[in-house]
PDB file of C-alpha atoms in Angstrom:
ATOM      1  CA  LEU Z   1      22.624  73.381  44.427  1.00 51.00           C
ATOM      2  CA  ARG Z   2      23.466  73.482  48.113  1.00 57.00           C
ATOM      3  CA  ARG Z   3      21.625  70.161  48.781  1.00 61.00           C
ATOM      4  CA  ALA Z   4      23.498  68.397  46.002  1.00 58.00           C
ATOM      5  CA  VAL Z   5      26.857  69.345  47.481  1.00 61.00           C
ATOM      6  CA  GLY Z   6      25.922  68.043  50.952  1.00 61.00           C
ATOM      7  CA  HIS Z   7      25.955  64.393  49.934  1.00 65.00           C
ATOM      8  CA  ILE Z   8      29.756  64.399  49.392  1.00 63.00           C
ATOM      9  CA  LYS Z   9      31.445  63.117  52.569  1.00 69.00           C
ATOM     10  CA  ASN Z  10      34.800  64.092  53.999  1.00 76.00           C
ATOM     11  CA  MET Z  11      37.213  61.332  52.922  1.00 80.00           C
ATOM     12  CA  THR Z  12      39.518  61.691  55.925  1.00 85.00           C
ATOM     13  CA  GLU Z  13      36.611  61.083  58.324  1.00 85.00           C
ATOM     14  CA  GLU Z  14      35.488  58.077  56.263  1.00 81.00           C
ATOM     15  CA  ALA Z  15      39.012  56.626  56.285  1.00 84.00           C
ATOM     16  CA  VAL Z  16      39.237  56.982  60.079  1.00 89.00           C
ATOM     17  CA  LYS Z  17      35.789  55.339  60.459  1.00 85.00           C
ATOM     18  CA  ALA Z  18      36.902  52.451  58.261  1.00 82.00           C
ATOM     19  CA  ASP Z  19      40.094  51.931  60.303  1.00 86.00           C
ATOM     20  CA  ILE Z  20      38.140  51.954  63.581  1.00 85.00           C
ATOM     21  CA  ALA Z  21      35.632  49.482  62.159  1.00 79.00           C
ATOM     22  CA  LEU Z  22      38.452  47.137  61.138  1.00 79.00           C
ATOM     23  CA  ILE Z  23      40.012  47.323  64.618  1.00 81.00           C
ATOM     24  CA  ASN Z  24      36.700  46.749  66.419  1.00 77.00           C
ATOM     25  CA  HIS Z  25      35.486  43.918  64.207  1.00 73.00           C
ATOM     26  CA  ALA Z  26      38.798  42.072  63.827  1.00 65.00           C
ATOM     27  CA  GLU Z  27      38.541  38.460  64.952  1.00 65.00           C
ATOM     28  CA  PRO Z  28      40.848  37.380  67.762  1.00 59.00           C
ATOM     29  CA  LEU Z  29      43.774  35.194  66.829  1.00 56.00           C
ATOM     30  CA  LEU Z  30      42.904  31.496  66.878  1.00 56.00           C
ATOM     31  CA  LYS Z  31      44.953  29.222  69.082  1.00 61.00           C
ATOM     32  CA  ALA Z  32      46.694  26.393  67.281  1.00 65.00           C
ATOM     33  CA  GLU Z  33      44.980  23.528  69.118  1.00 70.00           C
ATOM     34  CA  VAL Z  34      44.105  20.225  67.510  1.00 70.00           C
ATOM     35  CA  TYR Z  35      40.583  18.997  68.157  1.00 69.00           C
ATOM     36  CA  LYS Z  36      40.645  15.450  69.463  1.00 72.00           C
ATOM     37  CA  PRO Z  37      37.161  13.952  69.747  1.00 68.00           C
ATOM     38  CA  SER Z  38      36.389  11.676  72.669  1.00 73.00           C
ATOM     39  CA  SER Z  39      34.598   9.185  70.410  1.00 73.00           C
ATOM     40  CA  THR Z  40      34.766   8.164  66.775  1.00 77.00           C
ATOM     41  CA  ILE Z  41      33.020  10.533  64.385  1.00 76.00           C
ATOM     42  CA  GLU Z  42      30.409   8.673  62.341  1.00 76.00           C
ATOM     43  CA  PHE Z  43      29.097   9.673  58.928  1.00 77.00           C
ATOM     44  CA  ASN Z  44      25.879   8.544  57.279  1.00 72.00           C
ATOM     45  CA  ARG Z  45      25.546   7.501  53.635  1.00 72.00           C
ATOM     46  CA  GLU Z  46      25.254  11.106  52.435  1.00 75.00           C
ATOM     47  CA  GLY Z  47      28.525  12.046  54.126  1.00 75.00           C
ATOM     48  CA  GLU Z  48      26.921  14.113  56.881  1.00 76.00           C
ATOM     49  CA  VAL Z  49      28.136  13.911  60.462  1.00 76.00           C
ATOM     50  CA  LEU Z  50      25.891  11.542  62.341  1.00 70.00           C
ATOM     51  CA  LEU Z  51      25.020  12.726  65.834  1.00 69.00           C
ATOM     52  CA  TYR Z  52      21.795  10.822  66.388  1.00 65.00           C
ATOM     53  CA  ASP Z  53      19.653   9.126  63.797  1.00 57.00           C
ATOM     54  CA  CYS Z  54      16.414   7.297  64.463  1.00 66.00           C
ATOM     55  CA  ASN Z  55      16.514   5.610  61.046  1.00 67.00           C
ATOM     56  CA  PRO Z  56      19.312   3.008  61.137  1.00 64.00           C
ATOM     57  CA  LEU Z  57      18.736   2.043  57.490  1.00 65.00           C
ATOM     58  CA  LYS Z  58      20.262   5.373  56.391  1.00 64.00           C
ATOM     59  CA  SER Z  59      23.506   5.032  58.340  1.00 60.00           C
ATOM     60  CA  GLU Z  60      24.184   1.334  58.880  1.00 65.00           C
ATOM     61  CA  THR Z  61      24.808  -1.495  56.473  1.00 67.00           C
ATOM     62  CA  VAL Z  62      21.837  -3.805  56.420  1.00 64.00           C
ATOM     63  CA  TYR Z  63      22.514  -7.525  56.232  1.00 66.00           C
ATOM     64  CA  LEU Z  64      19.373  -9.470  55.423  1.00 63.00           C
ATOM     65  CA  LYS Z  65      18.767 -12.794  57.125  1.00 62.00           C
ATOM     66  CA  TYR Z  66      18.257 -14.591  53.816  1.00 66.00           C
ATOM     67  CA  PRO Z  67      18.178 -13.483  50.186  1.00 69.00           C
ATOM     68  CA  PHE Z  68      14.714 -12.546  49.017  1.00 71.00           C
ATOM     69  CA  VAL Z  69      15.641 -13.248  45.408  1.00 77.00           C
ATOM     70  CA  MET Z  70      15.494 -16.995  46.057  1.00 79.00           C
ATOM     71  CA  TYR Z  71      11.707 -16.864  45.772  1.00 81.00           C
ATOM     72  CA  GLU Z  72      11.826 -15.469  42.248  1.00 83.00           C
ATOM     73  CA  THR Z  73      14.700 -17.669  41.103  1.00 86.00           C
ATOM     74  CA  SER Z  74      12.864 -20.830  42.127  1.00 89.00           C
ATOM     75  CA  VAL Z  75      10.161 -20.235  39.471  1.00 91.00           C
ATOM     76  CA  PRO Z  76      12.355 -20.722  36.354  1.00 93.00           C
ATOM     77  CA  LEU Z  77      14.062 -23.689  37.997  1.00 92.00           C
ATOM     78  CA  SER Z  78      10.737 -25.318  38.758  1.00 94.00           C
ATOM     79  CA  VAL Z  79       9.472 -24.690  35.185  1.00 94.00           C
ATOM     80  CA  ILE Z  80      12.613 -26.317  33.746  1.00 94.00           C
ATOM     81  CA  ASN Z  81      12.250 -29.181  36.191  1.00 94.00           C
ATOM     82  CA  TYR Z  82       8.575 -29.597  35.266  1.00 94.00           C
ATOM     83  CA  PHE Z  83       9.009 -29.683  31.464  1.00 94.00           C
ATOM     84  CA  TYR Z  84      12.460 -31.277  31.017  1.00 94.00           C
ATOM     85  CA  ASN Z  85      12.611 -33.213  34.313  1.00 93.00           C
ATOM     86  CA  PRO Z  86      16.435 -33.595  34.424  1.00 92.00           C
ATOM     87  CA  LEU Z  87      16.277 -35.237  37.870  1.00 90.00           C
ATOM     88  CA  ASP Z  88      13.789 -37.835  36.631  1.00 93.00           C
ATOM     89  CA  LEU Z  89      11.294 -37.105  39.410  1.00 93.00           C
ATOM     90  CA  SER Z  90       7.714 -38.276  39.376  1.00 95.00           C
ATOM     91  CA  TYR Z  91       4.848 -36.043  38.197  1.00 95.00           C
ATOM     92  CA  ILE Z  92       3.697 -35.379  41.772  1.00 95.00           C
ATOM     93  CA  TRP Z  93       7.089 -34.004  42.822  1.00 95.00           C
ATOM     94  CA  THR Z  94       7.625 -31.836  39.728  1.00 95.00           C
ATOM     95  CA  SER Z  95       4.115 -30.373  39.789  1.00 95.00           C
ATOM     96  CA  GLY Z  96       4.323 -29.855  43.547  1.00 95.00           C
ATOM     97  CA  PHE Z  97       7.636 -28.023  43.177  1.00 94.00           C
ATOM     98  CA  LEU Z  98       6.184 -25.871  40.376  1.00 94.00           C
ATOM     99  CA  LEU Z  99       2.981 -24.976  42.235  1.00 94.00           C
ATOM    100  CA  GLY Z 100       4.844 -24.411  45.510  1.00 93.00           C
ATOM    101  CA  SER Z 101       7.364 -22.049  43.930  1.00 91.00           C
ATOM    102  CA  LEU Z 102       4.589 -20.127  42.166  1.00 90.00           C
ATOM    103  CA  MET Z 103       2.645 -19.781  45.408  1.00 90.00           C
ATOM    104  CA  VAL Z 104       5.685 -18.660  47.404  1.00 87.00           C
ATOM    105  CA  ALA Z 105       6.938 -16.244  44.719  1.00 84.00           C
ATOM    106  CA  GLY Z 106       3.457 -14.774  44.282  1.00 81.00           C
ATOM    107  CA  SER Z 107       2.805 -14.276  47.975  1.00 80.00           C
ATOM    108  CA  PRO Z 108       3.446 -10.846  49.508  1.00 74.00           C
ATOM    109  CA  ARG Z 109       6.534 -10.501  51.678  1.00 69.00           C
ATOM    110  CA  PHE Z 110       6.518  -8.164  54.649  1.00 61.00           C
ATOM    111  CA  SER Z 111       9.686  -6.521  55.809  1.00 52.00           C
TER     112      SER Z 111
END
């Protein structure tokens, strides 16, 4: 029975310990200063602050030199030009345009 009573602590000592802990661990008052950066803060596409990034495709807008979709869009135009021939071109020009667009659209493009 004596061991079971020993686990109860004196509440006045615990209250004093808690007050001392609050005084010792209290954070100092923050000064009301406004942070003014020396340069513009940049953010990447995920909204994270960008300090240094070796992959510019993640943070910068990429403007391609020419649209890659022109290769694929030339195929239907050349098929229409080959079968309907609205420009009244000769067979050599229409077949050349068709074969050329198929070869260019089917070729691999390296970025």
